[in-house]
């Protein structure tokens, strides 16, 4: 027999030498949900281990994250007061701006990415301004206030901005707005290929962002579309995105690979709330070996082409990598 594949599998050290894909703690961005108040730390029932926290608790969380080697965070704000245009997100005293300033003050070494959208801030729960006539999100009106929101984030000290609303032309709009205000060195991580997905269910509990009517199919992508998924990301690249993203991750690894092969930009995957909840609950019920399945999933993201993994598992992964 000339070919014996098992030859390189027999020794542990040799297996390490020939391993093609590696997961590092530096690959991760950890999402955090911030709400007004003090000493608030509320676990989300559908996502064990994930909390809504007030700013003081977030500051403590940053200490823990850094001990684990996680320096990059993705912030979501949950304001107390919501309205039709998401005013809290457009105000420099709003929850997100205040949080960025506080984190930067106490943890200047953290890298703060902000999710830029309106669904957590609007009373109707959609990702922008509603066009009453067409009962959907008005694209170009939403672009205008998105530019405002980006400037609020940047002025507060955000290190990178990640627009997640799937509005056409968003990258170009934000790039121009940021440059005009002197923020030409603030990168944009585009939620470039974001599908309309049932896997966001638990997130909408934690972010309190379920649409009050209809759904997001008029702006997020149809899960059935592969060619369109590539076009979406390449369009964001052409508009000046610095990093592309596929979201959700696990059911879309084919899309990750295809975009990776079509771009030279770094790629992120968002390992979303429903994916996290599935592993968590299966693990808690002893249906799977949680740690093992989690690490296998992370390797799969990297193997498919992801450079960056946004994941609620990040802390647990970091702990395992430390062993
Ligand atoms: C908001 C937003 C969503 C997620 C990130 N930003 C949800 C949505 O589009 O409803 C999903 C994150 C997750 O499920 O973990 N635009
Ligand atoms: Zn949104």
PDB file of C-alpha atoms and ligand atoms in Angstrom, residues 115-120 125-128 164-166 194 203 209 216 219-220, ligand 2:
ATOM      1  CA  UNK A 115     -23.192  47.395  16.090  1.00  0.00           C
ATOM      2  CA  UNK A 116     -24.850  50.158  14.111  1.00  0.00           C
ATOM      3  CA  UNK A 117     -28.572  49.576  13.694  1.00  0.00           C
ATOM      4  CA  UNK A 118     -31.936  50.882  14.835  1.00  0.00           C
ATOM      5  CA  UNK A 119     -33.921  47.792  15.825  1.00  0.00           C
ATOM      6  CA  UNK A 120     -32.872  47.954  19.490  1.00  0.00           C
ATOM      7  CA  UNK A 125     -38.335  47.084  16.299  1.00  0.00           C
ATOM      8  CA  UNK A 126     -37.344  47.486  12.642  1.00  0.00           C
ATOM      9  CA  UNK A 127     -33.808  48.314  11.520  1.00  0.00           C
ATOM     10  CA  UNK A 128     -34.578  51.851  10.325  1.00  0.00           C
ATOM     11  CA  UNK A 164     -26.015  45.487  10.599  1.00  0.00           C
ATOM     12  CA  UNK A 165     -29.210  46.864   9.080  1.00  0.00           C
ATOM     13  CA  UNK A 166     -28.706  45.631   5.488  1.00  0.00           C
ATOM     14  CA  UNK A 194     -26.767  38.872   6.412  1.00  0.00           C
ATOM     15  CA  UNK A 203     -30.929  37.619  20.297  1.00  0.00           C
ATOM     16  CA  UNK A 209     -35.709  44.009  19.218  1.00  0.00           C
ATOM     17  CA  UNK A 216     -37.108  41.596   8.060  1.00  0.00           C
ATOM     18  CA  UNK A 219     -34.054  43.997   3.857  1.00  0.00           C
ATOM     19  CA  UNK A 220     -32.252  40.860   5.043  1.00  0.00           C
TER      20      UNK A 220
HETATM   21 ZN1  LIG B   2     -31.334  45.823  13.216  1.00  0.00          ZN
END
